Amino acid sequence: VPRPLRSIVQAAPGYKLVEADFVLAELVCAAVVGREWTLLEHCNLAALPEDHPDHYDLHAQMAVRAFNLGCKPTKHGLAQLGALPLRVAAKNIIFGAMYGRTAEAVARQCREEGNDVSVEDAQRLIDALFNAYPNLYSLQEALKNRVITEGWIMTCWGRLRRFYRSDDPATIAAQQREALN
């Protein structure tokens, strides 16, 4: 009988294991590093309970914005239009684009998850993301450029990541994705 993976780790007697899930942690970090204060505010509002009047559904907002949908930017609003797969796609885009994923890769992921999203729809969501938060795009371009010009990047905490010089486009692209990570 398969058991959940979590059951293989146990705390020593007298101790407890604690799990923490920081809501939108990657986006908050990107917002701070990229100085994208609008995204930071949206992340703070997205962390509120869904029934809170100021809750901001980042993924639904992106779907509604990208496709000019005439509904409330909520899960329920999208569901009423039959457009809930676009919220799933927006979520995949928001997290995937931060790591340099293409529209094609995200559309494929959506299809694998049972959501019929075209490459064109995925690209519209990517465009909407970077139009809403242009400093994210600038941050990504700066990081990718440093792979070529400087050959290294440094995290906020001083960790250095070096890249080797190459003329191979596939190698450069792979290193640029690493820089985004």
mmCIF file of C-alpha atoms in Angstrom:
data_model
loop_
_atom_site.group_PDB
_atom_site.id
_atom_site.type_symbol
_atom_site.label_atom_id
_atom_site.label_comp_id
_atom_site.label_asym_id
_atom_site.label_seq_id
_atom_site.Cartn_x
_atom_site.Cartn_y
_atom_site.Cartn_z
ATOM 1 C CA VAL A 1 0.000 0.000 0.000
ATOM 2 C CA PRO A 2 1.609 3.282 -1.062
ATOM 3 C CA ARG A 3 2.046 5.724 1.783
ATOM 4 C CA PRO A 4 2.391 9.478 1.491
ATOM 5 C CA LEU A 5 5.983 10.602 1.103
ATOM 6 C CA ARG A 6 5.708 12.716 4.231
ATOM 7 C CA SER A 7 5.350 9.571 6.325
ATOM 8 C CA ILE A 8 8.988 8.572 5.775
ATOM 9 C CA VAL A 9 10.280 11.532 7.783
ATOM 10 C CA GLN A 10 9.585 11.498 11.503
ATOM 11 C CA ALA A 11 10.658 13.834 14.248
ATOM 12 C CA ALA A 12 12.778 12.477 17.054
ATOM 13 C CA PRO A 13 10.871 11.832 20.291
ATOM 14 C CA GLY A 14 10.087 15.130 21.981
ATOM 15 C CA TYR A 15 10.414 17.141 18.748
ATOM 16 C CA LYS A 16 7.997 18.192 16.023
ATOM 17 C CA LEU A 17 8.496 18.867 12.335
ATOM 18 C CA VAL A 18 7.077 22.134 11.057
ATOM 19 C CA GLU A 19 6.166 22.790 7.447
ATOM 20 C CA ALA A 20 5.796 26.305 6.104
ATOM 21 C CA ASP A 21 4.452 27.406 2.759
ATOM 22 C CA PHE A 22 5.071 31.049 2.000
ATOM 23 C CA VAL A 23 2.324 32.330 -0.281
ATOM 24 C CA LEU A 24 3.773 33.574 -3.587
ATOM 25 C CA ALA A 25 7.318 33.544 -2.141
ATOM 26 C CA GLU A 26 9.015 33.490 -5.550
ATOM 27 C CA LEU A 27 6.973 36.449 -6.741
ATOM 28 C CA VAL A 28 7.604 38.440 -3.588
ATOM 29 C CA CYS A 29 11.358 37.901 -3.995
ATOM 30 C CA ALA A 30 11.214 38.869 -7.678
ATOM 31 C CA ALA A 31 9.152 41.957 -6.821
ATOM 32 C CA VAL A 32 11.692 43.096 -4.233
ATOM 33 C CA VAL A 33 14.775 42.386 -6.346
ATOM 34 C CA GLY A 34 13.155 43.906 -9.453
ATOM 35 C CA ARG A 35 11.693 46.826 -7.508
ATOM 36 C CA GLU A 36 8.258 46.002 -8.883
ATOM 37 C CA TRP A 37 6.244 47.560 -6.066
ATOM 38 C CA THR A 38 2.861 47.041 -7.717
ATOM 39 C CA LEU A 39 3.477 43.297 -7.798
ATOM 40 C CA LEU A 40 4.600 43.365 -4.173
ATOM 41 C CA GLU A 41 1.349 45.063 -3.188
ATOM 42 C CA HIS A 42 -0.652 42.560 -5.235
ATOM 43 C CA CYS A 43 1.191 39.687 -3.524
ATOM 44 C CA ASN A 44 0.346 41.137 -0.125
ATOM 45 C CA LEU A 45 -3.328 41.349 -1.097
ATOM 46 C CA ALA A 46 -3.235 37.844 -2.607
ATOM 47 C CA ALA A 47 -2.070 36.494 0.745
ATOM 48 C CA LEU A 48 -5.325 37.635 2.367
ATOM 49 C CA PRO A 49 -8.065 35.018 2.789
ATOM 50 C CA GLU A 50 -10.197 34.613 -0.331
ATOM 51 C CA ASP A 51 -13.276 35.897 1.499
ATOM 52 C CA HIS A 52 -11.480 39.084 2.586
ATOM 53 C CA PRO A 53 -12.880 42.136 0.730
ATOM 54 C CA ASP A 54 -9.364 43.245 -0.302
ATOM 55 C CA HIS A 55 -8.221 39.820 -1.512
ATOM 56 C CA TYR A 56 -6.535 40.046 -4.928
ATOM 57 C CA ASP A 57 -6.626 36.909 -7.059
ATOM 58 C CA LEU A 58 -3.436 37.505 -9.012
ATOM 59 C CA HIS A 59 -4.049 34.625 -11.427
ATOM 60 C CA ALA A 60 -7.672 35.519 -12.168
ATOM 61 C CA GLN A 61 -6.718 39.191 -12.565
ATOM 62 C CA MET A 62 -4.087 38.246 -15.150
ATOM 63 C CA ALA A 63 -6.532 36.078 -17.119
ATOM 64 C CA VAL A 64 -9.224 38.763 -17.121
ATOM 65 C CA ARG A 65 -6.690 41.427 -18.144
ATOM 66 C CA ALA A 66 -5.065 39.361 -20.912
ATOM 67 C CA PHE A 67 -8.350 38.403 -22.566
ATOM 68 C CA ASN A 68 -10.501 41.430 -21.699
ATOM 69 C CA LEU A 69 -13.053 39.153 -20.073
ATOM 70 C CA GLY A 70 -16.269 40.694 -18.813
ATOM 71 C CA CYS A 71 -16.330 39.025 -15.425
ATOM 72 C CA LYS A 72 -15.134 39.546 -11.881
ATOM 73 C CA PRO A 73 -11.424 38.627 -11.606
ATOM 74 C CA THR A 74 -12.073 35.688 -9.307
ATOM 75 C CA LYS A 75 -12.196 31.904 -9.636
ATOM 76 C CA HIS A 76 -15.990 32.111 -9.484
ATOM 77 C CA GLY A 77 -16.190 34.857 -12.099
ATOM 78 C CA LEU A 78 -14.017 32.894 -14.530
ATOM 79 C CA ALA A 79 -15.931 29.686 -13.829
ATOM 80 C CA GLN A 80 -19.217 31.389 -14.735
ATOM 81 C CA LEU A 81 -17.740 32.226 -18.155
ATOM 82 C CA GLY A 82 -16.294 28.752 -18.571
ATOM 83 C CA ALA A 83 -12.856 30.367 -18.588
ATOM 84 C CA LEU A 84 -11.352 28.758 -15.480
ATOM 85 C CA PRO A 85 -8.614 27.054 -17.570
ATOM 86 C CA LEU A 86 -7.280 30.538 -18.318
ATOM 87 C CA ARG A 87 -6.719 31.097 -14.589
ATOM 88 C CA VAL A 88 -4.754 27.843 -14.410
ATOM 89 C CA ALA A 89 -2.770 28.965 -17.446
ATOM 90 C CA ALA A 90 -2.163 32.363 -15.836
ATOM 91 C CA LYS A 91 -0.851 30.657 -12.710
ATOM 92 C CA ASN A 92 1.473 28.506 -14.807
ATOM 93 C CA ILE A 93 2.590 31.585 -16.741
ATOM 94 C CA ILE A 94 3.184 33.735 -13.686
ATOM 95 C CA PHE A 95 5.435 31.153 -12.092
ATOM 96 C CA GLY A 96 6.867 29.764 -15.330
ATOM 97 C CA ALA A 97 7.742 33.097 -16.898
ATOM 98 C CA MET A 98 9.772 33.949 -13.815
ATOM 99 C CA TYR A 99 12.042 31.053 -14.748
ATOM 100 C CA GLY A 100 12.142 31.840 -18.448
ATOM 101 C CA ARG A 101 9.554 29.322 -19.637
ATOM 102 C CA THR A 102 8.181 29.987 -23.075
ATOM 103 C CA ALA A 103 4.557 30.199 -24.162
ATOM 104 C CA GLU A 104 4.957 26.851 -25.904
ATOM 105 C CA ALA A 105 6.250 25.159 -22.748
ATOM 106 C CA VAL A 106 3.473 26.581 -20.596
ATOM 107 C CA ALA A 107 0.766 25.683 -23.143
ATOM 108 C CA ARG A 108 2.113 22.123 -23.192
ATOM 109 C CA GLN A 109 2.043 22.001 -19.377
ATOM 110 C CA CYS A 110 -1.553 23.245 -19.366
ATOM 111 C CA ARG A 111 -2.594 20.582 -21.866
ATOM 112 C CA GLU A 112 -0.869 17.908 -19.746
ATOM 113 C CA GLU A 113 -2.945 19.142 -16.802
ATOM 114 C CA GLY A 114 -6.149 18.854 -18.841
ATOM 115 C CA ASN A 115 -6.549 22.536 -19.738
ATOM 116 C CA ASP A 116 -6.787 23.307 -23.433
ATOM 117 C CA VAL A 117 -4.658 26.451 -23.731
ATOM 118 C CA SER A 118 -3.064 27.427 -27.032
ATOM 119 C CA VAL A 119 0.447 28.782 -27.457
ATOM 120 C CA GLU A 120 -1.146 32.067 -28.559
ATOM 121 C CA ASP A 121 -3.216 32.254 -25.365
ATOM 122 C CA ALA A 122 -0.130 31.513 -23.283
ATOM 123 C CA GLN A 123 1.766 34.281 -25.087
ATOM 124 C CA ARG A 124 -1.077 36.732 -24.392
ATOM 125 C CA LEU A 125 -0.767 35.893 -20.708
ATOM 126 C CA ILE A 126 3.018 36.386 -20.771
ATOM 127 C CA ASP A 127 2.544 39.737 -22.482
ATOM 128 C CA ALA A 128 -0.092 40.724 -19.911
ATOM 129 C CA LEU A 129 2.247 39.756 -17.063
ATOM 130 C CA PHE A 130 5.125 41.878 -18.333
ATOM 131 C CA ASN A 131 2.810 44.765 -19.267
ATOM 132 C CA ALA A 132 1.377 44.771 -15.747
ATOM 133 C CA TYR A 133 4.799 44.426 -14.109
ATOM 134 C CA PRO A 134 7.393 45.879 -16.512
ATOM 135 C CA ASN A 135 10.208 45.879 -13.962
ATOM 136 C CA LEU A 136 10.053 42.071 -13.939
ATOM 137 C CA TYR A 137 10.840 42.049 -17.644
ATOM 138 C CA SER A 138 13.700 44.518 -17.115
ATOM 139 C CA LEU A 139 15.076 42.372 -14.280
ATOM 140 C CA GLN A 140 14.987 39.251 -16.425
ATOM 141 C CA GLU A 141 16.678 40.956 -19.355
ATOM 142 C CA ALA A 142 19.396 42.334 -17.060
ATOM 143 C CA LEU A 143 20.030 38.880 -15.568
ATOM 144 C CA LYS A 144 20.185 37.224 -18.989
ATOM 145 C CA ASN A 145 22.495 39.959 -20.263
ATOM 146 C CA ARG A 146 24.913 39.472 -17.352
ATOM 147 C CA VAL A 147 25.412 35.850 -18.406
ATOM 148 C CA ILE A 148 26.929 37.135 -21.648
ATOM 149 C CA THR A 149 28.582 40.387 -20.570
ATOM 150 C CA GLU A 150 29.818 39.677 -17.041
ATOM 151 C CA GLY A 151 29.712 35.895 -16.794
ATOM 152 C CA TRP A 152 28.301 35.961 -13.275
ATOM 153 C CA ILE A 153 25.378 37.057 -11.122
ATOM 154 C CA MET A 154 25.083 37.514 -7.365
ATOM 155 C CA THR A 155 22.049 36.933 -5.172
ATOM 156 C CA CYS A 156 20.809 39.427 -2.594
ATOM 157 C CA TRP A 157 22.629 37.328 -0.004
ATOM 158 C CA GLY A 158 26.000 37.453 -1.762
ATOM 159 C CA ARG A 159 25.940 34.008 -3.363
ATOM 160 C CA LEU A 160 27.888 34.103 -6.626
ATOM 161 C CA ARG A 161 26.909 32.080 -9.697
ATOM 162 C CA ARG A 162 29.456 31.997 -12.514
ATOM 163 C CA PHE A 163 28.802 31.177 -16.168
ATOM 164 C CA TYR A 164 31.332 30.107 -18.747
ATOM 165 C CA ARG A 165 31.742 31.819 -22.089
ATOM 166 C CA SER A 166 30.207 30.022 -25.038
ATOM 167 C CA ASP A 167 29.247 30.665 -28.639
ATOM 168 C CA ASP A 168 26.669 27.867 -28.568
ATOM 169 C CA PRO A 169 23.151 29.380 -28.520
ATOM 170 C CA ALA A 170 21.710 26.359 -26.651
ATOM 171 C CA THR A 171 24.363 26.636 -23.933
ATOM 172 C CA ILE A 172 23.831 30.372 -23.589
ATOM 173 C CA ALA A 173 20.044 29.897 -23.363
ATOM 174 C CA ALA A 174 20.475 27.207 -20.693
ATOM 175 C CA GLN A 175 22.761 29.454 -18.668
ATOM 176 C CA GLN A 176 20.324 32.348 -18.999
ATOM 177 C CA ARG A 177 17.524 30.140 -17.601
ATOM 178 C CA GLU A 178 19.855 29.246 -14.713
ATOM 179 C CA ALA A 179 20.425 32.951 -14.111
ATOM 180 C CA LEU A 180 16.667 33.490 -13.866
ATOM 181 C CA ASN A 181 16.407 30.661 -11.354
#
